Amino acid sequence: MPARLTVYLADRPARVLVLREEEEYVLGRDATSTLVVDDDRVSRRHARLRRGREGWELSDLASKNGTLVNGQPVAGRALLAQRGWLSLGGVLAAFEPLTEEQSRAESSAQSERRRSTIAARRRLAAAHSLDQLGVAMTGEVLKGRSLAVFFAHEKQGHEGREQADSSRKLERFKVH
């Protein structure tokens, strides 16, 4: 049975990973980790998630700040049978088993978001001016503060309260 892991970082959008039964996942700060968790509280190789004979297993990899499952320290390994909360040195993550149908739908949605992001980055790289950027990204002429906010959002790679209007405009401009 596949599963979903959602990692909640304080200063960034949540990261969602669909876990496949046949793969093993290493969570940590190291760039070679399957899921890189860029937070100083997380060790380079903090924890391992894998599907064992009895279900999904979480193992602490001798992390400095520890790993918890539903508030309980992980000594060796812990079975994850139901929905639960994980703590990777204080960084919260939600674990949730998925049906095959939910897994396919989640994977499809992630693929569409990835394609849309790649297309937006290409349009951003091709824009030679702020005016071209607004038209290329939204199909509309953006001016003044809304253009500056939109440009800052694209350059920084994250969304804040002030960029909500520009983000809605970007949602309407999808590449199919």
XYZ file of C-alpha atoms in Angstrom:
176
model
C 0.000 0.000 0.000
C 1.472 3.394 -0.993
C 1.534 6.319 1.419
C 1.880 10.096 1.491
C 4.377 12.041 3.587
C 3.767 15.775 4.012
C 6.645 17.719 5.592
C 5.743 21.085 7.126
C 8.551 23.650 7.096
C 8.092 26.920 8.977
C 9.200 29.267 6.196
C 8.162 27.377 3.048
C 5.198 25.570 1.564
C 4.669 21.989 2.715
C 6.518 19.304 0.737
C 4.467 16.292 -0.313
C 5.963 12.957 -1.318
C 4.032 9.903 -2.481
C 5.813 6.864 -1.048
C 5.994 3.766 -3.269
C 6.132 0.327 -1.653
C 9.166 -0.815 -3.633
C 11.380 2.133 -2.669
C 13.318 3.127 0.426
C 13.389 6.788 1.450
C 16.114 8.571 3.393
C 15.061 11.870 4.955
C 17.676 14.447 5.898
C 19.620 17.595 5.030
C 22.117 15.770 2.796
C 21.659 16.498 -0.916
C 21.730 12.744 -1.609
C 18.672 12.153 0.603
C 15.513 10.986 -1.135
C 13.648 13.806 0.593
C 15.869 16.756 1.452
C 14.599 18.560 4.560
C 16.483 21.847 4.661
C 16.278 22.657 8.360
C 19.153 22.850 10.862
C 17.264 20.664 13.352
C 17.333 17.757 10.903
C 20.469 15.611 10.634
C 22.181 15.000 7.294
C 20.786 11.452 7.267
C 18.015 11.683 9.830
C 15.541 8.843 9.234
C 14.594 6.057 6.830
C 11.109 5.122 5.629
C 10.454 1.809 3.915
C 7.722 -0.736 3.424
C 8.498 -3.917 5.375
C 6.596 -7.186 5.760
C 4.463 -5.753 8.552
C 3.812 -2.354 6.923
C 5.570 0.993 6.673
C 8.571 1.321 8.999
C 10.362 4.436 10.195
C 13.918 4.105 11.486
C 15.975 6.796 13.175
C 19.479 6.912 11.659
C 21.252 8.013 14.869
C 20.025 11.582 14.370
C 21.201 14.276 16.757
C 17.739 15.644 17.644
C 15.788 12.395 17.443
C 12.711 11.121 15.643
C 9.219 10.841 17.137
C 6.072 9.068 15.999
C 2.909 10.515 17.528
C 5.035 12.050 20.280
C 6.900 8.827 21.159
C 10.668 8.507 20.548
C 11.692 5.989 17.896
C 14.139 3.450 19.285
C 15.352 1.365 16.371
C 12.240 1.291 14.204
C 8.557 2.104 14.510
C 5.659 0.671 12.525
C 3.377 3.208 10.851
C 0.058 1.412 10.418
C -2.314 4.379 10.525
C -2.206 8.090 9.952
C 0.294 9.711 12.238
C 2.520 12.638 13.037
C 6.288 12.378 12.729
C 8.843 14.749 14.169
C 12.263 14.927 12.561
C 14.256 16.838 15.143
C 11.247 19.131 15.625
C 10.175 19.419 11.970
C 6.644 18.030 11.708
C 5.485 15.629 9.028
C 2.189 13.843 8.458
C 2.145 10.200 7.349
C -0.942 8.782 5.673
C -1.490 5.407 3.955
C -3.098 5.719 0.496
C -5.159 3.444 -1.688
C -3.803 2.709 -5.175
C -6.435 5.044 -6.639
C -5.462 7.895 -4.301
C -1.808 7.290 -5.151
C -2.434 7.523 -8.912
C -4.453 10.727 -8.488
C -1.764 12.273 -6.264
C 1.020 11.318 -8.709
C -0.937 12.782 -11.617
C -1.498 16.065 -9.742
C 2.205 16.264 -8.804
C 3.216 15.680 -12.430
C 0.906 18.460 -13.614
C 2.304 20.880 -10.999
C 5.848 19.961 -12.042
C 5.085 20.523 -15.768
C 3.414 23.848 -14.991
C 6.373 24.979 -12.861
C 8.899 24.021 -15.552
C 6.915 25.888 -18.203
C 6.658 28.969 -15.956
C 10.411 28.919 -15.294
C 11.113 28.737 -19.032
C 8.858 31.726 -19.679
C 10.516 33.585 -16.810
C 13.996 32.887 -18.201
C 12.929 34.041 -21.686
C 11.483 37.366 -20.494
C 13.852 40.262 -21.149
C 11.887 42.865 -19.219
C 9.284 43.159 -16.514
C 6.609 43.999 -19.104
C 7.421 40.869 -21.085
C 7.417 38.831 -17.889
C 3.882 39.870 -16.954
C 2.501 39.104 -20.408
C 4.456 35.841 -20.789
C 3.392 34.513 -17.404
C -0.253 35.567 -17.227
C -1.311 36.496 -20.729
C -2.296 39.874 -19.257
C -0.516 43.167 -18.938
C 0.451 43.625 -15.299
C 1.524 47.065 -14.142
C 2.858 48.768 -11.092
C 2.782 46.982 -7.763
C 1.073 43.815 -9.053
C 3.871 43.312 -11.608
C 6.576 43.913 -8.985
C 4.924 41.493 -6.561
C 4.503 38.888 -9.303
C 8.148 39.251 -10.383
C 9.366 38.952 -6.768
C 7.241 35.845 -6.289
C 8.726 34.173 -9.367
C 12.306 35.097 -8.471
C 12.020 33.990 -4.820
C 10.133 30.774 -5.536
C 7.604 31.114 -2.727
C 4.235 32.733 -2.177
C 3.274 35.277 0.417
C 0.030 37.020 1.282
C 0.723 39.954 -1.041
C 1.216 37.703 -4.069
C -2.182 35.970 -3.845
C -3.691 38.039 -6.672
C -0.766 37.347 -9.011
C -0.780 33.671 -8.107
C -4.453 33.372 -9.043
C -3.618 34.913 -12.410
C -0.843 32.370 -12.899
C -3.244 29.511 -12.043
C -5.393 30.496 -15.025
C -2.375 30.292 -17.351
C -1.585 26.590 -17.533
C 0.355 24.879 -20.289
C -1.434 21.786 -21.595
